[in-house]
Amino acid sequence: MNATSACFLPCAMVLQFTIVPLYQKNKALISFLCTVYRIMAKILQLLSSCSFTGLIRYLHMRLRGKELLVTGSCSNCGSCCRKINLEGHRGWLRHEQDFYAVAADYPEYQRFQITGKDEQGFLRFSCSWLTPEGFCKDHGERLDLCRNFPDKSLRFCGGTLPAGCGYLIQEVRPFSKYLADEESK
């Protein structure tokens, strides 16, 4: 008997003698537990890429039926290049070794230098391509994360926009809800 079958046999017995009869007697309970499991899996997924504060923000926003909208424009302050949080393979980066793994897979990330951690425990970076005038050294070929700044997920990682930034991230009522209200009149 190999290690896989040694592990599989007890699991199969648990299924046969415990789970299956339990399911047959308590389908509603099992269905409820499966729903709870799916919700917990979603929360764990959010926590891997968000902070606890961000999770609370997300849940609060969803309970009120809101979504995020990014408005405004770049004011060329350069702050977004000096206080950067980066996302890696398993969410926002908290450990140096995770950053080095991402930089090994994406050499363009080597332009970022670790400057410390923010109040949520995420690594904070600065971009070495920022000129003293506050512009990107290669603006036309900047990374997607720079081109797409600010990302809505910033709000869920517990972050805020830098002071002087020309953008706003606002919670708004989805336009589809306004349309649904109009159609129901």
mmCIF file of N, CA and C in Angstrom, residues 80-171:
data_model
loop_
_atom_site.group_PDB
_atom_site.id
_atom_site.type_symbol
_atom_site.label_atom_id
_atom_site.label_comp_id
_atom_site.label_asym_id
_atom_site.label_seq_id
_atom_site.Cartn_x
_atom_site.Cartn_y
_atom_site.Cartn_z
ATOM 1 N N CYS A 80 2.282 58.977 -6.715
ATOM 2 C CA CYS A 80 1.935 57.577 -6.986
ATOM 3 C C CYS A 80 3.168 56.757 -7.347
ATOM 4 N N CYS A 81 4.263 57.421 -7.698
ATOM 5 C CA CYS A 81 5.509 56.731 -8.035
ATOM 6 C C CYS A 81 6.429 56.594 -6.826
ATOM 7 N N ARG A 82 6.098 57.285 -5.751
ATOM 8 C CA ARG A 82 6.945 57.260 -4.551
ATOM 9 C C ARG A 82 6.389 56.376 -3.440
ATOM 10 N N LYS A 83 5.106 56.153 -3.433
ATOM 11 C CA LYS A 83 4.461 55.345 -2.385
ATOM 12 C C LYS A 83 3.587 54.293 -3.054
ATOM 13 N N ILE A 84 4.233 53.245 -3.530
ATOM 14 C CA ILE A 84 3.558 52.229 -4.337
ATOM 15 C C ILE A 84 3.397 50.946 -3.528
ATOM 16 N N ASN A 85 2.221 50.338 -3.632
ATOM 17 C CA ASN A 85 2.007 48.971 -3.156
ATOM 18 C C ASN A 85 1.886 48.108 -4.404
ATOM 19 N N LEU A 86 2.581 46.982 -4.419
ATOM 20 C CA LEU A 86 2.552 46.098 -5.582
ATOM 21 C C LEU A 86 1.830 44.798 -5.260
ATOM 22 N N GLU A 87 1.170 44.279 -6.282
ATOM 23 C CA GLU A 87 0.462 43.009 -6.151
ATOM 24 C C GLU A 87 1.319 41.916 -6.771
ATOM 25 N N GLY A 88 1.367 40.779 -6.097
ATOM 26 C CA GLY A 88 2.153 39.650 -6.585
ATOM 27 C C GLY A 88 1.276 38.476 -6.948
ATOM 28 N N HIS A 89 1.870 37.291 -6.902
ATOM 29 C CA HIS A 89 1.169 36.067 -7.284
ATOM 30 C C HIS A 89 0.014 35.747 -6.347
ATOM 31 N N ARG A 90 0.133 36.115 -5.066
ATOM 32 C CA ARG A 90 -0.891 35.758 -4.072
ATOM 33 C C ARG A 90 -1.478 36.987 -3.395
ATOM 34 N N GLY A 91 -1.557 38.088 -4.095
ATOM 35 C CA GLY A 91 -2.134 39.294 -3.509
ATOM 36 C C GLY A 91 -1.078 40.369 -3.298
ATOM 37 N N TRP A 92 -1.441 41.375 -2.525
ATOM 38 C CA TRP A 92 -0.546 42.502 -2.268
ATOM 39 C C TRP A 92 0.682 42.017 -1.503
ATOM 40 N N LEU A 93 1.847 42.530 -1.883
ATOM 41 C CA LEU A 93 3.119 42.038 -1.340
ATOM 42 C C LEU A 93 3.354 42.522 0.081
ATOM 43 N N ARG A 94 3.691 41.575 0.949
ATOM 44 C CA ARG A 94 4.000 41.868 2.347
ATOM 45 C C ARG A 94 5.442 41.517 2.702
ATOM 46 N N HIS A 95 6.068 40.622 1.924
ATOM 47 C CA HIS A 95 7.397 40.110 2.272
ATOM 48 C C HIS A 95 8.377 40.323 1.119
ATOM 49 N N GLU A 96 9.621 40.648 1.469
ATOM 50 C CA GLU A 96 10.643 40.903 0.456
ATOM 51 C C GLU A 96 10.817 39.727 -0.487
ATOM 52 N N GLN A 97 10.820 38.495 0.055
ATOM 53 C CA GLN A 97 11.035 37.325 -0.801
ATOM 54 C C GLN A 97 9.923 37.187 -1.838
ATOM 55 N N ASP A 98 8.705 37.616 -1.511
ATOM 56 C CA ASP A 98 7.618 37.587 -2.494
ATOM 57 C C ASP A 98 7.892 38.584 -3.619
ATOM 58 N N PHE A 99 8.427 39.747 -3.259
ATOM 59 C CA PHE A 99 8.772 40.735 -4.285
ATOM 60 C C PHE A 99 9.861 40.197 -5.205
ATOM 61 N N TYR A 100 10.893 39.577 -4.636
ATOM 62 C CA TYR A 100 11.983 39.050 -5.458
ATOM 63 C C TYR A 100 11.482 37.950 -6.390
ATOM 64 N N ALA A 101 10.511 37.166 -5.957
ATOM 65 C CA ALA A 101 9.919 36.131 -6.818
ATOM 66 C C ALA A 101 9.164 36.775 -7.982
ATOM 67 N N VAL A 102 8.420 37.838 -7.697
ATOM 68 C CA VAL A 102 7.692 38.546 -8.758
ATOM 69 C C VAL A 102 8.683 39.200 -9.718
ATOM 70 N N ALA A 103 9.721 39.834 -9.181
ATOM 71 C CA ALA A 103 10.723 40.501 -10.022
ATOM 72 C C ALA A 103 11.478 39.496 -10.889
ATOM 73 N N ALA A 104 11.642 38.260 -10.408
ATOM 74 C CA ALA A 104 12.292 37.228 -11.220
ATOM 75 C C ALA A 104 11.409 36.846 -12.405
ATOM 76 N N ASP A 105 10.090 36.802 -12.182
ATOM 77 C CA ASP A 105 9.151 36.470 -13.259
ATOM 78 C C ASP A 105 8.881 37.653 -14.185
ATOM 79 N N TYR A 106 8.944 38.863 -13.636
ATOM 80 C CA TYR A 106 8.666 40.081 -14.396
ATOM 81 C C TYR A 106 9.829 41.053 -14.196
ATOM 82 N N PRO A 107 10.870 40.959 -15.032
ATOM 83 C CA PRO A 107 12.072 41.785 -14.842
ATOM 84 C C PRO A 107 11.799 43.294 -14.818
ATOM 85 N N GLU A 108 10.708 43.727 -15.439
ATOM 86 C CA GLU A 108 10.390 45.160 -15.430
ATOM 87 C C GLU A 108 10.098 45.670 -14.018
ATOM 88 N N TYR A 109 9.794 44.770 -13.085
ATOM 89 C CA TYR A 109 9.545 45.167 -11.696
ATOM 90 C C TYR A 109 10.834 45.498 -10.949
ATOM 91 N N GLN A 110 11.975 45.232 -11.561
ATOM 92 C CA GLN A 110 13.244 45.540 -10.904
ATOM 93 C C GLN A 110 13.465 47.048 -10.775
ATOM 94 N N ARG A 111 12.659 47.841 -11.449
ATOM 95 C CA ARG A 111 12.759 49.300 -11.316
ATOM 96 C C ARG A 111 12.238 49.791 -9.965
ATOM 97 N N PHE A 112 11.504 48.933 -9.256
ATOM 98 C CA PHE A 112 10.941 49.315 -7.962
ATOM 99 C C PHE A 112 11.911 48.989 -6.833
ATOM 100 N N GLN A 113 11.992 49.908 -5.885
ATOM 101 C CA GLN A 113 12.858 49.730 -4.716
ATOM 102 C C GLN A 113 11.986 49.726 -3.472
ATOM 103 N N ILE A 114 12.252 48.774 -2.588
ATOM 104 C CA ILE A 114 11.498 48.692 -1.337
ATOM 105 C C ILE A 114 11.915 49.851 -0.443
ATOM 106 N N THR A 115 10.919 50.597 0.046
ATOM 107 C CA THR A 115 11.212 51.740 0.928
ATOM 108 C C THR A 115 10.691 51.530 2.346
ATOM 109 N N GLY A 116 9.999 50.419 2.586
ATOM 110 C CA GLY A 116 9.458 50.149 3.919
ATOM 111 C C GLY A 116 8.120 49.453 3.812
ATOM 112 N N LYS A 117 7.314 49.609 4.854
ATOM 113 C CA LYS A 117 5.963 49.037 4.880
ATOM 114 C C LYS A 117 4.974 50.126 5.257
ATOM 115 N N ASP A 118 3.743 49.968 4.776
ATOM 116 C CA ASP A 118 2.699 50.920 5.157
ATOM 117 C C ASP A 118 2.029 50.456 6.449
ATOM 118 N N GLU A 119 1.021 51.200 6.887
ATOM 119 C CA GLU A 119 0.360 50.900 8.162
ATOM 120 C C GLU A 119 -0.427 49.588 8.134
ATOM 121 N N GLN A 120 -0.691 49.042 6.948
ATOM 122 C CA GLN A 120 -1.398 47.766 6.827
ATOM 123 C C GLN A 120 -0.432 46.579 6.776
ATOM 124 N N GLY A 121 0.871 46.863 6.716
ATOM 125 C CA GLY A 121 1.864 45.792 6.653
ATOM 126 C C GLY A 121 2.258 45.401 5.240
ATOM 127 N N PHE A 122 1.789 46.150 4.238
ATOM 128 C CA PHE A 122 2.167 45.874 2.857
ATOM 129 C C PHE A 122 3.484 46.578 2.553
ATOM 130 N N LEU A 123 4.302 45.938 1.703
ATOM 131 C CA LEU A 123 5.551 46.571 1.297
ATOM 132 C C LEU A 123 5.253 47.856 0.540
ATOM 133 N N ARG A 124 6.060 48.852 0.768
ATOM 134 C CA ARG A 124 5.941 50.138 0.084
ATOM 135 C C ARG A 124 7.151 50.268 -0.829
ATOM 136 N N PHE A 125 6.926 50.742 -2.057
ATOM 137 C CA PHE A 125 7.975 50.848 -3.063
ATOM 138 C C PHE A 125 8.057 52.262 -3.615
ATOM 139 N N SER A 126 9.197 52.535 -4.233
ATOM 140 C CA SER A 126 9.401 53.767 -4.985
ATOM 141 C C SER A 126 9.931 53.351 -6.350
ATOM 142 N N CYS A 127 9.559 54.088 -7.385
ATOM 143 C CA CYS A 127 10.007 53.756 -8.737
ATOM 144 C C CYS A 127 11.278 54.533 -9.065
ATOM 145 N N SER A 128 12.284 53.816 -9.524
ATOM 146 C CA SER A 128 13.568 54.447 -9.858
ATOM 147 C C SER A 128 13.499 55.188 -11.192
ATOM 148 N N TRP A 129 12.411 55.057 -11.922
ATOM 149 C CA TRP A 129 12.276 55.733 -13.207
ATOM 150 C C TRP A 129 11.644 57.118 -13.080
ATOM 151 N N LEU A 130 11.322 57.534 -11.883
ATOM 152 C CA LEU A 130 10.732 58.859 -11.670
ATOM 153 C C LEU A 130 11.829 59.918 -11.756
ATOM 154 N N THR A 131 11.621 60.915 -12.609
ATOM 155 C CA THR A 131 12.610 61.992 -12.750
ATOM 156 C C THR A 131 12.408 63.026 -11.642
ATOM 157 N N PRO A 132 13.402 63.885 -11.392
ATOM 158 C CA PRO A 132 13.246 64.936 -10.375
ATOM 159 C C PRO A 132 12.070 65.879 -10.659
ATOM 160 N N GLU A 133 11.663 65.975 -11.920
ATOM 161 C CA GLU A 133 10.531 66.830 -12.286
ATOM 162 C C GLU A 133 9.190 66.154 -12.003
ATOM 163 N N GLY A 134 9.216 64.883 -11.616
ATOM 164 C CA GLY A 134 7.983 64.173 -11.287
ATOM 165 C C GLY A 134 7.362 63.432 -12.455
ATOM 166 N N PHE A 135 8.131 63.170 -13.490
ATOM 167 C CA PHE A 135 7.628 62.453 -14.655
ATOM 168 C C PHE A 135 8.341 61.113 -14.807
ATOM 169 N N CYS A 136 7.713 60.202 -15.528
ATOM 170 C CA CYS A 136 8.314 58.901 -15.798
ATOM 171 C C CYS A 136 9.385 59.056 -16.872
ATOM 172 N N LYS A 137 10.518 58.424 -16.644
ATOM 173 C CA LYS A 137 11.644 58.464 -17.577
ATOM 174 C C LYS A 137 11.248 57.890 -18.944
ATOM 175 N N ASP A 138 10.297 56.959 -18.970
ATOM 176 C CA ASP A 138 9.836 56.349 -20.214
ATOM 177 C C ASP A 138 8.309 56.281 -20.198
ATOM 178 N N HIS A 139 7.697 57.453 -20.162
ATOM 179 C CA HIS A 139 6.243 57.561 -20.008
ATOM 180 C C HIS A 139 5.473 56.761 -21.053
ATOM 181 N N GLY A 140 5.931 56.764 -22.289
ATOM 182 C CA GLY A 140 5.236 56.055 -23.365
ATOM 183 C C GLY A 140 5.228 54.545 -23.182
ATOM 184 N N GLU A 141 6.226 54.010 -22.502
ATOM 185 C CA GLU A 141 6.344 52.565 -22.289
ATOM 186 C C GLU A 141 6.157 52.182 -20.823
ATOM 187 N N ARG A 142 5.437 53.007 -20.063
ATOM 188 C CA ARG A 142 5.257 52.697 -18.642
ATOM 189 C C ARG A 142 4.436 51.425 -18.463
ATOM 190 N N LEU A 143 4.562 50.827 -17.296
ATOM 191 C CA LEU A 143 3.880 49.569 -16.997
ATOM 192 C C LEU A 143 2.367 49.762 -16.953
ATOM 193 N N ASP A 144 1.645 48.667 -17.162
ATOM 194 C CA ASP A 144 0.180 48.719 -17.087
ATOM 195 C C ASP A 144 -0.293 49.204 -15.726
ATOM 196 N N LEU A 145 0.394 48.793 -14.648
ATOM 197 C CA LEU A 145 -0.047 49.233 -13.322
ATOM 198 C C LEU A 145 0.072 50.750 -13.194
ATOM 199 N N CYS A 146 1.033 51.350 -13.879
ATOM 200 C CA CYS A 146 1.170 52.813 -13.870
ATOM 201 C C CYS A 146 0.113 53.447 -14.778
ATOM 202 N N ARG A 147 -0.058 52.855 -15.936
ATOM 203 C CA ARG A 147 -1.021 53.371 -16.916
ATOM 204 C C ARG A 147 -2.449 53.305 -16.367
ATOM 205 N N ASN A 148 -2.740 52.296 -15.564
ATOM 206 C CA ASN A 148 -4.096 52.084 -15.049
ATOM 207 C C ASN A 148 -4.320 52.668 -13.661
ATOM 208 N N PHE A 149 -3.368 53.422 -13.147
ATOM 209 C CA PHE A 149 -3.518 54.006 -11.812
ATOM 210 C C PHE A 149 -4.608 55.077 -11.843
ATOM 211 N N PRO A 150 -5.445 55.158 -10.826
ATOM 212 C CA PRO A 150 -5.529 54.310 -9.644
ATOM 213 C C PRO A 150 -6.468 53.133 -9.869
ATOM 214 N N ASP A 151 -6.058 51.973 -9.413
ATOM 215 C CA ASP A 151 -6.890 50.777 -9.493
ATOM 216 C C ASP A 151 -7.873 50.783 -8.328
ATOM 217 N N LYS A 152 -9.086 50.340 -8.583
ATOM 218 C CA LYS A 152 -10.110 50.321 -7.527
ATOM 219 C C LYS A 152 -9.703 49.449 -6.347
ATOM 220 N N SER A 153 -8.869 48.437 -6.598
ATOM 221 C CA SER A 153 -8.463 47.537 -5.518
ATOM 222 C C SER A 153 -7.633 48.257 -4.459
ATOM 223 N N LEU A 154 -7.112 49.427 -4.786
ATOM 224 C CA LEU A 154 -6.378 50.230 -3.801
ATOM 225 C C LEU A 154 -7.240 50.460 -2.562
ATOM 226 N N ARG A 155 -8.509 50.690 -2.790
ATOM 227 C CA ARG A 155 -9.440 50.931 -1.674
ATOM 228 C C ARG A 155 -9.583 49.700 -0.781
ATOM 229 N N PHE A 156 -9.486 48.510 -1.386
ATOM 230 C CA PHE A 156 -9.688 47.280 -0.623
ATOM 231 C C PHE A 156 -8.416 46.754 0.025
ATOM 232 N N CYS A 157 -7.272 47.266 -0.391
ATOM 233 C CA CYS A 157 -6.051 46.846 0.302
ATOM 234 C C CYS A 157 -5.815 47.759 1.494
ATOM 235 N N GLY A 158 -6.781 48.636 1.754
ATOM 236 C CA GLY A 158 -6.672 49.533 2.905
ATOM 237 C C GLY A 158 -5.949 50.817 2.564
ATOM 238 N N GLY A 159 -5.589 50.968 1.294
ATOM 239 C CA GLY A 159 -4.829 52.139 0.872
ATOM 240 C C GLY A 159 -5.704 53.341 0.570
ATOM 241 N N THR A 160 -5.037 54.445 0.367
ATOM 242 C CA THR A 160 -5.702 55.689 -0.019
ATOM 243 C C THR A 160 -4.886 56.321 -1.137
ATOM 244 N N LEU A 161 -5.485 57.250 -1.818
ATOM 245 C CA LEU A 161 -4.751 57.983 -2.848
ATOM 246 C C LEU A 161 -3.761 58.928 -2.181
ATOM 247 N N PRO A 162 -2.605 59.141 -2.815
ATOM 248 C CA PRO A 162 -1.625 60.055 -2.220
ATOM 249 C C PRO A 162 -2.146 61.492 -2.175
ATOM 250 N N ALA A 163 -1.648 62.249 -1.223
ATOM 251 C CA ALA A 163 -2.013 63.670 -1.120
ATOM 252 C C ALA A 163 -1.620 64.374 -2.415
ATOM 253 N N GLY A 164 -2.498 65.217 -2.915
ATOM 254 C CA GLY A 164 -2.225 65.958 -4.135
ATOM 255 C C GLY A 164 -2.627 65.237 -5.406
ATOM 256 N N CYS A 165 -3.055 63.988 -5.284
ATOM 257 C CA CYS A 165 -3.466 63.216 -6.460
ATOM 258 C C CYS A 165 -4.736 63.836 -7.042
ATOM 259 N N GLY A 166 -4.804 63.904 -8.362
ATOM 260 C CA GLY A 166 -5.960 64.488 -9.033
ATOM 261 C C GLY A 166 -7.125 63.535 -9.218
ATOM 262 N N TYR A 167 -6.969 62.304 -8.773
ATOM 263 C CA TYR A 167 -8.044 61.321 -8.900
ATOM 264 C C TYR A 167 -8.850 61.217 -7.615
ATOM 265 N N LEU A 168 -10.067 60.710 -7.744
ATOM 266 C CA LEU A 168 -10.919 60.357 -6.606
ATOM 267 C C LEU A 168 -11.451 58.948 -6.845
ATOM 268 N N ILE A 169 -11.550 58.173 -5.781
ATOM 269 C CA ILE A 169 -12.229 56.880 -5.846
ATOM 270 C C ILE A 169 -13.451 57.024 -4.955
ATOM 271 N N GLN A 170 -14.632 56.974 -5.582
ATOM 272 C CA GLN A 170 -15.870 57.231 -4.854
ATOM 273 C C GLN A 170 -16.789 56.023 -4.876
ATOM 274 N N GLU A 171 -17.543 55.854 -3.793
ATOM 275 C CA GLU A 171 -18.608 54.857 -3.764
ATOM 276 C C GLU A 171 -19.848 55.510 -4.358
#
